[in-house]
Amino acid sequence: MNANTSFFGDLLTSIADRGRALLDRNSRVSGATKAATLVERCEDLLSGKGEASGVALATDILDRYGRMKTGERIAFFEGLAEQFGPDRDRIEKAIDSFRRTGSDAAVAELHAASEPRRQELFRRFNLAPRATLALVRMRENLMDAMAHRRDLASVDRDFGHLFSSWFNRGFLVLRRIDWSTPASVLEKIIRYEAVHEIRDWADLRARVDSPDRRCYAFFHPALVDEPLIFVEVALMKEPPAAIAPILDQKREHLEPEKATTAVFYSISNCQRGLGGVSFGNFLIKQVVEEISREIPSLTTFVTLSPVPGFGAWLEAERKQDDSRALSPADKEALKALDDPDWAQNEAVRADITPALGAAAACYFLVAKTNRGKPVDPVARFHLGNGARLERINPMGDLSPKGIAQAAGLMVNYRYVLSDIEKNHEAFAGKGEVVASPAVRKLLRADTAPRALVPLP
Amino acid sequence: MNANTSFFGDLLTSIADRGRALLDRNSRVSGATKAATLVERCEDLLSGKGEASGVALATDILDRYGRMKTGERIAFFEGLAEQFGPDRDRIEKAIDSFRRTGSDAAVAELHAASEPRRQELFRRFNLAPRATLALVRMRENLMDAMAHRRDLASVDRDFGHLFSSWFNRGFLVLRRIDWSTPASVLEKIIRYEAVHEIRDWADLRARVDSPDRRCYAFFHPALVDEPLIFVEVALMKEPPAAIAPILDQKREHLEPEKATTAVFYSISNCQRGLGGVSFGNFLIKQVVEEISREIPSLTTFVTLSPVPGFGAWLEAERKQDDSRALSPADKEALKALDDPDWAQNEAVRADITPALGAAAACYFLVAKTNRGKPVDPVARFHLGNGARLERINPMGDLSPKGIAQAAGLMVNYRYVLSDIEKNHEAFAGKGEVVASPAVRKLLRADTAPRALVPLP
Amino acid sequence: MNANTSFFGDLLTSIADRGRALLDRNSRVSGATKAATLVERCEDLLSGKGEASGVALATDILDRYGRMKTGERIAFFEGLAEQFGPDRDRIEKAIDSFRRTGSDAAVAELHAASEPRRQELFRRFNLAPRATLALVRMRENLMDAMAHRRDLASVDRDFGHLFSSWFNRGFLVLRRIDWSTPASVLEKIIRYEAVHEIRDWADLRARVDSPDRRCYAFFHPALVDEPLIFVEVALMKEPPAAIAPILDQKREHLEPEKATTAVFYSISNCQRGLGGVSFGNFLIKQVVEEISREIPSLTTFVTLSPVPGFGAWLEAERKQDDSRALSPADKEALKALDDPDWAQNEAVRADITPALGAAAACYFLVAKTNRGKPVDPVARFHLGNGARLERINPMGDLSPKGIAQAAGLMVNYRYVLSDIEKNHEAFAGKGEVVASPAVRKLLRADTAPRALVPLP
Amino acid sequence: MNANTSFFGDLLTSIADRGRALLDRNSRVSGATKAATLVERCEDLLSGKGEASGVALATDILDRYGRMKTGERIAFFEGLAEQFGPDRDRIEKAIDSFRRTGSDAAVAELHAASEPRRQELFRRFNLAPRATLALVRMRENLMDAMAHRRDLASVDRDFGHLFSSWFNRGFLVLRRIDWSTPASVLEKIIRYEAVHEIRDWADLRARVDSPDRRCYAFFHPALVDEPLIFVEVALMKEPPAAIAPILDQKREHLEPEKATTAVFYSISNCQRGLGGVSFGNFLIKQVVEEISREIPSLTTFVTLSPVPGFGAWLEAERKQDDSRALSPADKEALKALDDPDWAQNEAVRADITPALGAAAACYFLVAKTNRGKPVDPVARFHLGNGARLERINPMGDLSPKGIAQAAGLMVNYRYVLSDIEKNHEAFAGKGEVVASPAVRKLLRADTAPRALVPLP
């Protein structure tokens, strides 16, 4: 049998293997890997030397960078910011020519002249084996550095620009994650889960290897065992009002063909270095297509989502004398929240549910940012995708985290494929929050009008 | 067993399958697919609608485009050229801001403002399933149209810019092509071979399935069964002087471990639509690495290359009274070329060999374009890659095509890894043609000095 | 990325690679590879030496065998027949013990004692890399030798016994064959097609790469690029009456979802060395399942089959004075067949069709072998599988081969899943040929009763 | 792109998928799955019905069996034992014919007649999807039942016979197990590890995902995610004397290219149902080949093996007044073992080491079973494979298990490829235990001669 038998299957592996020899050759380089040397090497890579032996140069640069300490890396970023910007003389000349001729060619030259040299530099970095992942990690380092160094923003912008092109949705691949997925990938699912922590391998298995659970992730061919984003799905008979039964490892399983509702109960971005490149919108819509095909009985697609801004917002409203969101009676009822153990007490829970519901309706439908958008980031994401706010679940997440961030509140967003465009336009164009009648009804008559004044 | 078993292997296939449902939904669109409608749809795709349902929109656009006739396509290209350029008002404002502040942010805005809207449009096209290949094919249509419509050059420039980023060498994958390669790929090797035609499947098999032959191609994960460029290699005991014995299907095979010389006897680009994105340099160097590892006995890496400009150049020199390349005696000898059957006659072949050699040396070492480069395009490619001109083979290709384009001449270029950077710099920096002593010796004493004057 | 990424995909390739080192080590063995030495080696392999270094020994044996000439191989087969039969002393003892005790253990010992030592020898041969294919080929050599040497039958029986176990249907894998199948497999499809010759790659492509064509094959994991049996299927709107339109490369294609009928128009066994192990029955039934799932519109599954025995049988009946199959009028009409160009003449074709139909009905329904089975081997195969004889097509195959073997006649067998068991029992138990009313009606009233007497 | 792209890679998956439809069809069969019905079905499967619809019948049988309780299964095994043995009348006839003619054909008939009908029945079971694994599990049930029911031995013998043929080493595939192996396989490595328990996923990862660790397993194509046997290997600079440092998750890693010694520190069979089919010998030898190729610096291949029989044997010798293995001084020293915490005390450890060493030498070199073999089963395995006993490590495993089974003793066996055949023959032929001089020297002068009398 010939070695070619898994012809296309191997396409990906060879990216990684390529040039290992080269790496070895360079691995004994002296420890004095200073930022200056590295910047010099970058100049070489942009010059003719890069054309003749770009793979080796790029490999060497990333290798040296990999062995640098934090301080050296920041110095290197400074070098990138200062020495690899656009050529300002060339810009001036391009502007003159543009003003003189106004030609398409002059615009093109203006565009080319104003492109930072970093862009081409980063493209050449990518000649090295496994460079794409290394560049994503490099940007993570840069983001850390930027906490104190806003002057590095131009470098970050170039990374963002490049990654938007490279990680174009057309190059992403959706993969189901299950129990026959390589452990190296599963381990990352555990590590990257950002919404409802996966405690251990048994917890993971309950989420990916049960008949009524699904997990899907986007991958990029150049980052093979690194998921970019993933979503966890529960197959149910109706939209759920709370997360605990979903995460319960001992729950009874539902046969998939009896499910009518697919619940997206956790979506996590995996690569901080890809910040600004958005995948979630595409992921949800493709998973809807995928599981609809697999399980034709599914008719309803909802999320069970956290409300990360609600806790702080409610706290603030409760303190405000003239809260536009809470009536005095609400305030009185919500005093129960000051007891850290309130969630243990069934009577208390029943008591405060109406006030929480009303407050939440106000939080979603009335409260706005300066830009006129809902204050909740998760709401902005799903509404922007064309979902509608379907239901408010006051006792949705009574875990310490759920209580801390949202007084236990969770919500369902619902995706109806045929309404997505309309909903999106209403939200994006007019700032309208599309919500179900049930949610709208929660809004107290007295809060609605006052709420027309945008919150700060 | 679970469907996930060939986890990574399947990554690629699902790109293609995604959204087939979507395509179907749109496939019954009316026949009135006019360019105007399409341009309108493109506006939708760039607007909020594209954010909500980009995959469906992009799919529809490419589908409509696919069903258009040539004239409609040209009209569509005109639309792209006229309506999707950069926003000139925004450019003006960006220039003002740049001149006022000179800040990095102003430069960034200048860069963004001068980017044609086509760039983002093309990126969104890529949301559709199999869009990348469709875009490459779209550019091929555009190139055809440009023969008469130079005003479409700006659209072409945007394709070129985008493809340079997407087809970055870091995303390419080298694959060996052999007899266990899928027929769908092999068929394309037959079709795309541009140097020495592959006559049929038996001819192909002789080139990819013999112990002393190798074939390698670059692939891009989004274009899975479309090779981008491929090279054919013969394993030999010494650099060859002629192509016919290499292509002979009945030749004796050499055991690979006895080979000392790898001969690159054919390199073909496959995708006209990727014109301007260069792969050849990387391909040769990676194949050198690859086969060195597989066959440690290899010490010499050469090409056997055509000389496409030589025939016409020689013809011109022969007509020139005061040729700087040909002595009167040479001219006299070369009159034999006027007999269309000269190559059949062994005595003639022996007779004209010295004159051809001298002329060829002049052609490579002395003749220059206006820019001071060798007139032969293949020479510019290999010398630019850092190879040296190793040997001139006057009777290298006596096929009708070889005689027509180069009076039967072929040459060997040699790649010595340790000299590549030096050779490249000599060529790129000083325009020096690095050649072996044997080639230099062919140069007649009298032509050399005169030749310092660049040819037109 | 880790080398394990195509974990299961590689399972198969490593069988082939294993022990290449070993092979190399033994490849320079002296030319004196005599049968005697080989037999000696076989004794070693069955002894303790085989336990310690069985892989190396087995590899060496198959390697030596591979380099033997025909005569030497026959001598080796003689050695196998004479020296590796069962141990007759042990049989005698086992019989005594069985007669004495009648115990299960005694039966087991009788079974073990009567097993030829070849069985274990062949099992140990299989330790060598790629041994399974080598053993299949070895049996092909043996079959050739047996043409004149019936004394080798015992060796052949042991191969058959072993292969029945190894090629158990549970280990076979169905694969679709199409245009992305490796050329190494497609080439074998061309080579092994035994019913309607595949002329070249274009002909192959028309059969495997058209929307209304399918091709499936069984593979065994240890013989990876060797199909065992394959079937070609045409998707149509009704059962076909002739083969030519199916093989026509220029025919119009049918969209698969409009097809109602799957036509099995060619089934070919690929490995002569696996003679006696039957795959066809399983293949047809699994393909029926497979394409039913893919194309739900399919309701009818028929073959278009040759009638290999009809030509000779008809010839004989025509010569017989008192033919039970042909009436005098039929005989008169069929005289037209003596003109070698009869099929060119439309009037003749119309003339003889009734007589051919009646004769064919008699051939299938009345004529029997000594064992009471239909005389046509293809009929025995399909009827034994539980199909029914659906239609007789007198002008089904007017190619020279079709005319020579069956006077142009072809037939359709039909597979109705729910009737398969019933039909099989009727055929296997009572020798009944299940046929459609249309076929039965062709039978002349006068032939039927007479035909109750079995033909010789 | 075509679905065929991972042509061979998918070969395996389809075994599993095949006929899922069939299974479904039968899954609602009534609960009255009695052994009698099942036996009846088995008769059907062996009859003509099995020929027509064997896949469905076999699927139904295995499905019914799968839902049976223990008692019903034992009843079914009784049915197999009683009703599916060989046909004794046929045996009698075959014996007569053999005694009369003595022909090869008569022997063949004797062999066929004495084959239990179970063999063919099991082969037909294998028609069902995933049957091979189901049959392995069925034999596990049978083995459990046999604890009390020796009359089922004949059924077990037939399983053993069949599995020996099906799991022929030529069909096994070696796979490296590492961190990119599917979790479904890794989970089984954790579960099946029988020598040094794998505590959790972190422990597993330390063993399969460290640069100086390797793990390899044999797989069979029909049991894809079920390893048959696996071995864990440590790459070291010298043969180890104790297991704890190898299992220590916090140890320092060795760069593989600096290793000289490959240590096989754990070998576990995974499938109890494959008892009697031996894989270990082949696995060790192939792994030696495999890692030699990967890491050319390796020169030494040893095990670090438990000594499971030593604890009980030593206990017995200590109690014997006239022990041939222990001198009075040894006995006195070994009294320290009666303190359950002896291993905590360094002085004690030093004290008893000589006596333990001498006793161990006697245990390996002198003590014999009735059949003249070493009493230690692990010793019989490695010596039978051609290894030699290299070193005795008295404080090799001070875990509770190690102390309980072998008073802390471990040993190294060494595999020298060139000596394997010689060692095997010495052991298998003459019962000689090949041991290093160091081991031999431990043997007290006085024990050796006495020891010639075999132990009971």
Short mmCIF file of N, CA and C in Angstrom, two decimals, chain A residues 6-96:
data_model
loop_
_atom_site.label_atom_id
_atom_site.label_comp_id
_atom_site.label_asym_id
_atom_site.label_seq_id
_atom_site.Cartn_x
_atom_site.Cartn_y
_atom_site.Cartn_z
N SER A 6 -4.04 8.17 2.74
CA SER A 6 -4.95 9.14 3.35
C SER A 6 -4.59 10.52 2.84
N PHE A 7 -4.65 10.60 1.53
CA PHE A 7 -4.13 11.75 0.81
C PHE A 7 -4.51 13.08 1.44
N PHE A 8 -5.80 13.37 1.48
CA PHE A 8 -6.18 14.70 1.95
C PHE A 8 -6.08 14.80 3.46
N GLY A 9 -6.30 13.65 4.10
CA GLY A 9 -6.24 13.65 5.55
C GLY A 9 -4.91 14.18 6.05
N ASP A 10 -3.87 13.89 5.30
CA ASP A 10 -2.55 14.31 5.75
C ASP A 10 -2.22 15.74 5.41
N LEU A 11 -3.02 16.35 4.57
CA LEU A 11 -2.72 17.71 4.14
C LEU A 11 -2.29 18.55 5.33
N LEU A 12 -3.04 18.40 6.40
CA LEU A 12 -2.82 19.29 7.52
C LEU A 12 -1.56 18.97 8.30
N THR A 13 -1.30 17.69 8.48
CA THR A 13 -0.19 17.36 9.35
C THR A 13 1.12 17.90 8.79
N SER A 14 1.20 17.97 7.48
CA SER A 14 2.51 18.31 6.95
C SER A 14 2.84 19.78 7.16
N ILE A 15 1.84 20.62 7.36
CA ILE A 15 2.15 22.00 7.72
C ILE A 15 3.07 22.00 8.93
N ALA A 16 2.70 21.16 9.87
CA ALA A 16 3.41 21.16 11.13
C ALA A 16 4.82 20.60 11.00
N ASP A 17 4.95 19.60 10.16
CA ASP A 17 6.23 18.92 10.07
C ASP A 17 7.27 19.70 9.29
N ARG A 18 6.77 20.44 8.34
CA ARG A 18 7.66 21.14 7.44
C ARG A 18 8.73 21.92 8.19
N GLY A 19 9.90 21.76 7.72
CA GLY A 19 10.95 22.62 8.21
C GLY A 19 11.40 22.32 9.63
N ARG A 20 11.02 21.17 10.16
CA ARG A 20 11.52 20.87 11.49
C ARG A 20 13.05 20.89 11.47
N ALA A 21 13.58 20.38 10.37
CA ALA A 21 15.03 20.38 10.19
C ALA A 21 15.59 21.79 10.39
N LEU A 22 14.95 22.72 9.77
CA LEU A 22 15.38 24.11 9.88
C LEU A 22 15.42 24.56 11.33
N LEU A 23 14.33 24.25 12.04
CA LEU A 23 14.26 24.65 13.44
C LEU A 23 15.44 24.10 14.21
N ASP A 24 15.74 22.83 13.97
CA ASP A 24 16.81 22.20 14.71
C ASP A 24 18.12 22.95 14.49
N ARG A 25 18.33 23.26 13.22
CA ARG A 25 19.57 23.93 12.86
C ARG A 25 19.76 25.20 13.71
N ASN A 26 18.64 25.85 14.04
CA ASN A 26 18.75 27.14 14.69
C ASN A 26 18.60 27.08 16.20
N SER A 27 18.43 25.86 16.72
CA SER A 27 18.00 25.80 18.11
C SER A 27 19.14 26.03 19.09
N ARG A 28 20.35 26.09 18.59
CA ARG A 28 21.45 26.27 19.52
C ARG A 28 21.98 27.71 19.55
N VAL A 29 21.18 28.60 19.07
CA VAL A 29 21.55 30.01 19.03
C VAL A 29 21.83 30.51 20.46
N SER A 30 22.78 31.43 20.58
CA SER A 30 23.18 31.92 21.91
C SER A 30 22.01 32.52 22.67
N GLY A 31 22.19 32.60 23.99
CA GLY A 31 21.11 33.10 24.84
C GLY A 31 20.85 34.60 24.69
N ALA A 32 21.79 35.30 24.11
CA ALA A 32 21.65 36.77 24.05
C ALA A 32 20.66 37.19 22.99
N THR A 33 19.44 36.72 23.16
CA THR A 33 18.42 37.05 22.15
C THR A 33 17.77 38.35 22.53
N LYS A 34 18.35 39.37 22.14
CA LYS A 34 17.85 40.69 22.52
C LYS A 34 16.87 41.21 21.49
N ALA A 35 16.05 42.10 21.95
CA ALA A 35 15.05 42.70 21.07
C ALA A 35 15.72 43.34 19.84
N ALA A 36 16.86 43.96 20.07
CA ALA A 36 17.52 44.66 18.96
C ALA A 36 17.88 43.70 17.84
N THR A 37 18.50 42.60 18.24
CA THR A 37 18.86 41.60 17.23
C THR A 37 17.61 41.16 16.47
N LEU A 38 16.54 40.99 17.21
CA LEU A 38 15.33 40.47 16.60
C LEU A 38 14.78 41.47 15.59
N VAL A 39 14.81 42.74 15.98
CA VAL A 39 14.34 43.78 15.06
C VAL A 39 15.20 43.79 13.79
N GLU A 40 16.47 43.59 13.98
CA GLU A 40 17.38 43.54 12.83
C GLU A 40 17.01 42.37 11.90
N ARG A 41 16.77 41.25 12.53
CA ARG A 41 16.37 40.09 11.76
C ARG A 41 15.07 40.35 11.00
N CYS A 42 14.19 41.10 11.63
CA CYS A 42 12.92 41.42 10.96
C CYS A 42 13.20 42.26 9.71
N GLU A 43 14.16 43.17 9.83
CA GLU A 43 14.54 43.96 8.65
C GLU A 43 15.07 43.04 7.55
N ASP A 44 15.89 42.08 7.94
CA ASP A 44 16.40 41.11 6.96
C ASP A 44 15.24 40.40 6.27
N LEU A 45 14.27 40.01 7.07
CA LEU A 45 13.16 39.23 6.52
C LEU A 45 12.37 40.05 5.50
N LEU A 46 12.27 41.36 5.76
CA LEU A 46 11.55 42.22 4.81
C LEU A 46 12.40 42.52 3.58
N SER A 47 13.70 42.31 3.69
CA SER A 47 14.60 42.65 2.58
C SER A 47 14.75 41.46 1.64
N GLY A 48 15.68 41.59 0.72
CA GLY A 48 15.96 40.54 -0.24
C GLY A 48 16.33 39.23 0.43
N LYS A 49 17.01 39.29 1.57
CA LYS A 49 17.38 38.06 2.26
C LYS A 49 16.14 37.20 2.54
N GLY A 50 15.06 37.89 2.90
CA GLY A 50 13.82 37.17 3.18
C GLY A 50 13.30 36.46 1.95
N GLU A 51 13.56 37.06 0.79
CA GLU A 51 13.08 36.41 -0.43
C GLU A 51 13.86 35.12 -0.72
N ALA A 52 15.14 35.15 -0.42
CA ALA A 52 15.95 33.98 -0.72
C ALA A 52 15.77 32.89 0.32
N SER A 53 15.74 33.26 1.59
CA SER A 53 15.66 32.20 2.60
C SER A 53 14.69 32.59 3.70
N GLY A 54 13.48 32.91 3.26
CA GLY A 54 12.46 33.40 4.18
C GLY A 54 12.04 32.38 5.23
N VAL A 55 11.90 31.14 4.83
CA VAL A 55 11.43 30.14 5.79
C VAL A 55 12.40 30.04 6.96
N ALA A 56 13.69 29.98 6.64
CA ALA A 56 14.68 29.83 7.70
C ALA A 56 14.72 31.07 8.59
N LEU A 57 14.66 32.24 7.97
CA LEU A 57 14.69 33.48 8.74
C LEU A 57 13.47 33.60 9.66
N ALA A 58 12.32 33.35 9.10
CA ALA A 58 11.09 33.46 9.90
C ALA A 58 11.12 32.47 11.05
N THR A 59 11.59 31.27 10.77
CA THR A 59 11.69 30.25 11.82
C THR A 59 12.61 30.73 12.93
N ASP A 60 13.72 31.27 12.54
CA ASP A 60 14.69 31.76 13.52
C ASP A 60 14.08 32.87 14.38
N ILE A 61 13.38 33.78 13.75
CA ILE A 61 12.79 34.90 14.49
C ILE A 61 11.78 34.40 15.51
N LEU A 62 10.89 33.52 15.07
CA LEU A 62 9.87 33.05 16.01
C LEU A 62 10.49 32.21 17.12
N ASP A 63 11.55 31.52 16.77
CA ASP A 63 12.24 30.71 17.75
C ASP A 63 12.89 31.61 18.82
N ARG A 64 13.55 32.65 18.38
CA ARG A 64 14.17 33.58 19.32
C ARG A 64 13.10 34.25 20.18
N TYR A 65 12.03 34.68 19.54
CA TYR A 65 10.95 35.32 20.28
C TYR A 65 10.43 34.37 21.37
N GLY A 66 10.28 33.10 20.98
CA GLY A 66 9.74 32.11 21.91
C GLY A 66 10.56 31.98 23.17
N ARG A 67 11.88 32.23 23.05
CA ARG A 67 12.75 32.07 24.22
C ARG A 67 12.94 33.37 25.01
N MET A 68 12.28 34.43 24.58
CA MET A 68 12.43 35.72 25.26
C MET A 68 11.62 35.81 26.54
N LYS A 69 12.10 36.65 27.45
CA LYS A 69 11.35 36.95 28.68
C LYS A 69 10.40 38.12 28.41
N THR A 70 9.49 38.34 29.35
CA THR A 70 8.47 39.37 29.14
C THR A 70 9.04 40.74 28.78
N GLY A 71 10.04 41.17 29.54
CA GLY A 71 10.61 42.50 29.29
C GLY A 71 11.17 42.60 27.89
N GLU A 72 11.90 41.59 27.47
CA GLU A 72 12.48 41.59 26.13
C GLU A 72 11.39 41.63 25.06
N ARG A 73 10.31 40.93 25.35
CA ARG A 73 9.22 40.94 24.38
C ARG A 73 8.61 42.33 24.24
N ILE A 74 8.43 43.00 25.38
CA ILE A 74 7.87 44.35 25.29
C ILE A 74 8.80 45.25 24.49
N ALA A 75 10.08 45.11 24.74
CA ALA A 75 11.05 45.89 23.96
C ALA A 75 10.91 45.60 22.47
N PHE A 76 10.70 44.32 22.15
CA PHE A 76 10.51 43.94 20.76
C PHE A 76 9.23 44.58 20.18
N PHE A 77 8.17 44.59 20.98
CA PHE A 77 6.93 45.21 20.51
C PHE A 77 7.14 46.70 20.25
N GLU A 78 7.93 47.32 21.13
CA GLU A 78 8.23 48.74 20.90
C GLU A 78 8.95 48.92 19.57
N GLY A 79 9.89 48.02 19.31
CA GLY A 79 10.58 48.06 18.03
C GLY A 79 9.60 47.94 16.88
N LEU A 80 8.67 47.01 17.00
CA LEU A 80 7.67 46.83 15.95
C LEU A 80 6.84 48.11 15.76
N ALA A 81 6.49 48.74 16.89
CA ALA A 81 5.65 49.94 16.82
C ALA A 81 6.40 51.09 16.16
N GLU A 82 7.67 51.20 16.51
CA GLU A 82 8.41 52.38 16.05
C GLU A 82 9.01 52.21 14.66
N GLN A 83 9.56 51.06 14.39
CA GLN A 83 10.34 50.92 13.16
C GLN A 83 9.61 50.28 11.99
N PHE A 84 8.44 49.72 12.25
CA PHE A 84 7.77 49.03 11.15
C PHE A 84 6.41 49.61 10.81
N GLY A 85 6.26 50.89 11.11
CA GLY A 85 5.06 51.60 10.69
C GLY A 85 5.13 51.89 9.19
N PRO A 86 4.20 52.67 8.69
CA PRO A 86 4.23 53.01 7.27
C PRO A 86 5.36 54.02 7.00
N ASP A 87 5.71 54.15 5.75
CA ASP A 87 6.76 55.06 5.30
C ASP A 87 6.10 56.42 5.05
N ARG A 88 6.36 57.36 5.97
CA ARG A 88 5.62 58.63 5.90
C ARG A 88 5.98 59.48 4.68
N ASP A 89 7.21 59.39 4.25
CA ASP A 89 7.57 60.12 3.02
C ASP A 89 6.74 59.62 1.84
N ARG A 90 6.65 58.27 1.83
CA ARG A 90 5.88 57.67 0.72
C ARG A 90 4.42 58.11 0.81
N ILE A 91 3.90 58.21 2.04
CA ILE A 91 2.51 58.68 2.19
C ILE A 91 2.37 60.09 1.63
N GLU A 92 3.31 60.96 2.00
CA GLU A 92 3.22 62.34 1.53
C GLU A 92 3.19 62.41 0.01
N LYS A 93 4.10 61.66 -0.59
CA LYS A 93 4.13 61.65 -2.06
C LYS A 93 2.82 61.11 -2.62
N ALA A 94 2.28 60.08 -1.97
CA ALA A 94 1.04 59.47 -2.47
C ALA A 94 -0.12 60.46 -2.36
N ILE A 95 -0.11 61.23 -1.25
CA ILE A 95 -1.17 62.23 -1.10
C ILE A 95 -1.07 63.26 -2.22
N ASP A 96 0.14 63.74 -2.45
CA ASP A 96 0.33 64.72 -3.54
C ASP A 96 -0.20 64.17 -4.85
#
